[in-house]
XYZ file of N, CA, C and O in Angstrom:
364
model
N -53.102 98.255 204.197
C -52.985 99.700 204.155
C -54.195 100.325 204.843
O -55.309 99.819 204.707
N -53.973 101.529 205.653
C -55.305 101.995 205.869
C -54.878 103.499 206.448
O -54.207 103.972 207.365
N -55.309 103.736 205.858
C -56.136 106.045 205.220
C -56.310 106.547 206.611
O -57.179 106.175 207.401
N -55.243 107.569 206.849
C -56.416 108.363 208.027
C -57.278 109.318 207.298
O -57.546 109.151 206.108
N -57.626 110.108 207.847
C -58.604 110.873 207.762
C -57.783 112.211 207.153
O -56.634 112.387 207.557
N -58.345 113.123 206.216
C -57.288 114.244 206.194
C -57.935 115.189 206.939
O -59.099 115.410 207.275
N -56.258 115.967 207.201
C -56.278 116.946 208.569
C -56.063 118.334 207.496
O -55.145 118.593 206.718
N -57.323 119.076 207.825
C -57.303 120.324 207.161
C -56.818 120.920 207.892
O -57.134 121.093 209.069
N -55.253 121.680 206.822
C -54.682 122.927 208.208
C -54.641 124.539 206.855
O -55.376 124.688 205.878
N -53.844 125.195 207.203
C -54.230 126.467 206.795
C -53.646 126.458 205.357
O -54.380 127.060 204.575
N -52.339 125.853 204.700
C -51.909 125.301 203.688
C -52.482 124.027 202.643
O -52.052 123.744 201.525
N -53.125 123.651 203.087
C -54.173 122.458 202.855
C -54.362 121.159 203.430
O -53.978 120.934 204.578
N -54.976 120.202 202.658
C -55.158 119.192 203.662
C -53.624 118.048 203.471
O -52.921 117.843 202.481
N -53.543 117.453 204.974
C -52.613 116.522 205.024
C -53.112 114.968 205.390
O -53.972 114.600 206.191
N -52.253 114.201 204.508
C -53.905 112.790 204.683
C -51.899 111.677 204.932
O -50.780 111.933 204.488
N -52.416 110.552 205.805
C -51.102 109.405 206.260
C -51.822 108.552 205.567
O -52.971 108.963 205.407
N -51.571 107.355 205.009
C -51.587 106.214 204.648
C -50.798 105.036 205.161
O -49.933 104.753 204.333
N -50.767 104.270 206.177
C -49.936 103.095 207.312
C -50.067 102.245 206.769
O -51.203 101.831 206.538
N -48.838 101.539 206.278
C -48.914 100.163 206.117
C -48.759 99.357 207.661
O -48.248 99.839 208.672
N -49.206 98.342 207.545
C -49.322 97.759 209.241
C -49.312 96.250 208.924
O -50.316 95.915 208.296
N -48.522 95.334 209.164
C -48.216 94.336 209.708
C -47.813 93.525 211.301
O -46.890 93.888 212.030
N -48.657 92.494 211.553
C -48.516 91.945 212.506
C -48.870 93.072 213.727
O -47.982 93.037 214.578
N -49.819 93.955 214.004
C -49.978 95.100 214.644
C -48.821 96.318 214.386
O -48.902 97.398 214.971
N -47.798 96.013 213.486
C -46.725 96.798 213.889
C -46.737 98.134 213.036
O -47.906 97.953 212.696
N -46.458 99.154 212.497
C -46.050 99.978 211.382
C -45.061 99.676 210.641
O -43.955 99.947 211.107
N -45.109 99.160 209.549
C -44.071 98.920 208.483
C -43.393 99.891 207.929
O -42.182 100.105 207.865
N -44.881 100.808 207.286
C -44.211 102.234 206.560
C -45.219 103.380 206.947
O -45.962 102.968 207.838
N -45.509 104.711 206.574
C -45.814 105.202 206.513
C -45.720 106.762 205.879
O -44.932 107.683 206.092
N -46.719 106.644 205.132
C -46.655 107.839 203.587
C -47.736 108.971 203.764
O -48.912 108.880 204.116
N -47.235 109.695 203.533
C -48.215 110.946 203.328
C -48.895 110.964 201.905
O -48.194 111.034 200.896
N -50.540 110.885 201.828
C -50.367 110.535 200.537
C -51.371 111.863 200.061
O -52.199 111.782 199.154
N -51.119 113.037 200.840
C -51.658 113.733 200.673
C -51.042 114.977 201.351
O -50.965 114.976 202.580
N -50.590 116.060 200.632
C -49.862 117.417 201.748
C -49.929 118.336 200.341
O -50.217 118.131 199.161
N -49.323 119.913 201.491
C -49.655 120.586 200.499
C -48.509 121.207 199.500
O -47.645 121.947 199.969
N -48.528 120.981 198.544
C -47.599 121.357 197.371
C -47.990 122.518 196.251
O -47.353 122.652 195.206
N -48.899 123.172 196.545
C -49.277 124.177 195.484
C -47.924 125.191 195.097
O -47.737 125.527 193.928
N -46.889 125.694 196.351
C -46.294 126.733 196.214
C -44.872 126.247 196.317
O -44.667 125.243 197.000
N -43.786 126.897 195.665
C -42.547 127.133 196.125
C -42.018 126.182 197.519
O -41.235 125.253 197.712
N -43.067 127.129 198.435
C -42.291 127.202 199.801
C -43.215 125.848 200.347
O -42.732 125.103 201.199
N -44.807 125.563 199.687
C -44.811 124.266 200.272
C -43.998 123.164 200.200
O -43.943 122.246 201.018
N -43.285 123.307 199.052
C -42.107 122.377 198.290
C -40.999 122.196 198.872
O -40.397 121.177 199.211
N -40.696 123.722 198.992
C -39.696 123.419 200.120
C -39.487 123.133 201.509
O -38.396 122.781 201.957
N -40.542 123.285 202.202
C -40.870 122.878 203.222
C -40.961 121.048 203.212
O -39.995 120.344 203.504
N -42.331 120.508 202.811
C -42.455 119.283 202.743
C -41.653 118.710 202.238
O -41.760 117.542 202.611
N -40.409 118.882 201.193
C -39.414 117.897 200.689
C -38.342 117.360 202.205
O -37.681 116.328 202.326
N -38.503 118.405 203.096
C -37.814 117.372 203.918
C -38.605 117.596 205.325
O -37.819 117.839 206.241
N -39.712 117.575 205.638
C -40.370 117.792 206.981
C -41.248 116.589 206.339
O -41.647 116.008 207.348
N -41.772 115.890 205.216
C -42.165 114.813 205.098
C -41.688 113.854 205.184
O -42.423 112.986 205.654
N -40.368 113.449 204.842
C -39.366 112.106 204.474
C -39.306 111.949 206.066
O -39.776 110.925 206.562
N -38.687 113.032 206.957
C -38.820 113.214 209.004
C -39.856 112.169 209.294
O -39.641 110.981 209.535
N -41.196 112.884 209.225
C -42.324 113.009 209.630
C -42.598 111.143 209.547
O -43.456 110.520 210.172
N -41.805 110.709 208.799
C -42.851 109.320 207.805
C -41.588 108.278 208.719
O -41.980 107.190 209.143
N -40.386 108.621 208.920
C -39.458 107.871 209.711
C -39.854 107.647 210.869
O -40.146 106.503 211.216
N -39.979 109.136 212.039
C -40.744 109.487 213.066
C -41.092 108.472 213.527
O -40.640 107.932 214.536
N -42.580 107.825 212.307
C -43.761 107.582 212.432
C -43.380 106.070 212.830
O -43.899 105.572 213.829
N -42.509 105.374 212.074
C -42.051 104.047 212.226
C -41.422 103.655 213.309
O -41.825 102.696 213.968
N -40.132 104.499 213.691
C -39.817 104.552 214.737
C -39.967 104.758 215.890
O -39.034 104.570 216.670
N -41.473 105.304 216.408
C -42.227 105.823 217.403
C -43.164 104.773 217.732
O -43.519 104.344 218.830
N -43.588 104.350 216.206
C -44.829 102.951 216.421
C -46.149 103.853 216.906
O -47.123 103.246 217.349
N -46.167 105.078 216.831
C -47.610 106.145 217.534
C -47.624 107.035 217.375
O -46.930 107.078 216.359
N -47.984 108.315 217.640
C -48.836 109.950 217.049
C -48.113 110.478 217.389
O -48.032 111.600 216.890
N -46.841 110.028 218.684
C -46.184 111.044 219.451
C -44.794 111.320 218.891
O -43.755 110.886 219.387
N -44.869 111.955 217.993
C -43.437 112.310 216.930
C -43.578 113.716 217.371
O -44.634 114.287 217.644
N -42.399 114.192 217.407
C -41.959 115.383 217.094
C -42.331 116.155 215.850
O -42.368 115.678 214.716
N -42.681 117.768 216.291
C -42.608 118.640 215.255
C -41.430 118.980 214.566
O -40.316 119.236 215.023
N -41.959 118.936 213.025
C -40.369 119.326 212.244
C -40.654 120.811 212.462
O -41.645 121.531 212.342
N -39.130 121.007 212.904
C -38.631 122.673 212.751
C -38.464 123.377 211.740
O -37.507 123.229 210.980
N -39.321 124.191 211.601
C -39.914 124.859 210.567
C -41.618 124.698 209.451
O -42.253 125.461 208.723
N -41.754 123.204 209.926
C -43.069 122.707 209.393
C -44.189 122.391 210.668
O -44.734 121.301 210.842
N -44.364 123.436 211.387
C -45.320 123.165 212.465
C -46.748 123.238 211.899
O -47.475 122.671 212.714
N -47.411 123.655 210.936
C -49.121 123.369 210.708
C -49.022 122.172 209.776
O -50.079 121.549 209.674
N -47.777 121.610 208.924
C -47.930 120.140 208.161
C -48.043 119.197 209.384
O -49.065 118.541 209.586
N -46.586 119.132 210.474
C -46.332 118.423 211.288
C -47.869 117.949 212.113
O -48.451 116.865 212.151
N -48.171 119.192 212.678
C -49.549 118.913 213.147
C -50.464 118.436 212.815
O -51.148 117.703 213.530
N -50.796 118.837 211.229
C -51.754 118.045 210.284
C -50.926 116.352 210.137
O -51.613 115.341 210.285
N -50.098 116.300 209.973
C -49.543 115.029 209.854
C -50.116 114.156 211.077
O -50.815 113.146 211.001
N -49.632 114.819 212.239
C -49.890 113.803 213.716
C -51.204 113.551 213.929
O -51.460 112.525 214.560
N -52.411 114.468 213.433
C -53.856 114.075 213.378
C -54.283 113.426 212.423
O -55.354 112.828 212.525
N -53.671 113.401 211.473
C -54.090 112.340 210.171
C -53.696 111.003 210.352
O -54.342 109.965 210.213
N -52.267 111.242 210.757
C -51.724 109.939 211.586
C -52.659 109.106 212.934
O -52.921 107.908 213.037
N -52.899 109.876 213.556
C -53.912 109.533 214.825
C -54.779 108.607 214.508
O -54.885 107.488 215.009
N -55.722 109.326 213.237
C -57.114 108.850 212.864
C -56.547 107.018 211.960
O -57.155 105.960 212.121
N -55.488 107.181 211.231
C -55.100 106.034 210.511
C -54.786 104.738 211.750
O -55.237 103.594 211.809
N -53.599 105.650 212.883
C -53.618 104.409 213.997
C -55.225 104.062 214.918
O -55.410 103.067 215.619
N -56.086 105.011 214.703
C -57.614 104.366 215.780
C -58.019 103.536 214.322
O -58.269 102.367 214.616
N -58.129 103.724 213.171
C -58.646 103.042 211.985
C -57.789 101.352 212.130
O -58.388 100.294 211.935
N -56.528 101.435 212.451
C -55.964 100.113 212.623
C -55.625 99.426 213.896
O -54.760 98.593 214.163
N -56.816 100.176 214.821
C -56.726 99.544 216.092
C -55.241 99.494 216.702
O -54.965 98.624 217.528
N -54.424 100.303 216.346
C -53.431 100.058 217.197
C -53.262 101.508 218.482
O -52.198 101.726 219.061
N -54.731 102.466 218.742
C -54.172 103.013 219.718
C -53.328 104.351 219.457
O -53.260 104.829 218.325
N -52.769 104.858 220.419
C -52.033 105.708 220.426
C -51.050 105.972 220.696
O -50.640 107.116 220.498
């Protein structure tokens, strides 16, 4: 397993956690976003579950923004970033 870094955005911070086998991405979890409100709730219940598929299926940072979650998405892809330079796999 290995932590990116969390990405402070204007809703709060968003932190990835990569599982990584054999260089590859196995899974990847947000183990950190923001949930204080309603609408963070509703937002992240499905711009996270996206975001964490994306991530597997891409194998790198370059996922798409979810529509409607553009400052998580973003915080996601830089938290993500810092977890793939932490596991040497690049970008």
């Amino acid at each position: 397993m290995v932590n990116g870094s969390p990405a402070d955005t204007e809703f709060g911070p968003v932190q990835v956690q990569l599982n990584v086998s054999s260089g590859r991405i196995v899974s990847a979890t947000a183990i950190n976003y923001p949930q204080e409100s309603g609408h963070d709730l509703r937002i992240n219940s499905y711009a996270i579950p996206v975001l964490q598929q994306e991530t597997v299926s891409a194998q790198n940072a370059q996922i798409d923004t979810v529509s409607g979650a553009t400052v998580t998405s973003n915080g996601y892809r830089q938290s993500l970033q810092s977890a793939l330079d932490a596991a040497h796999l690049g970008s």
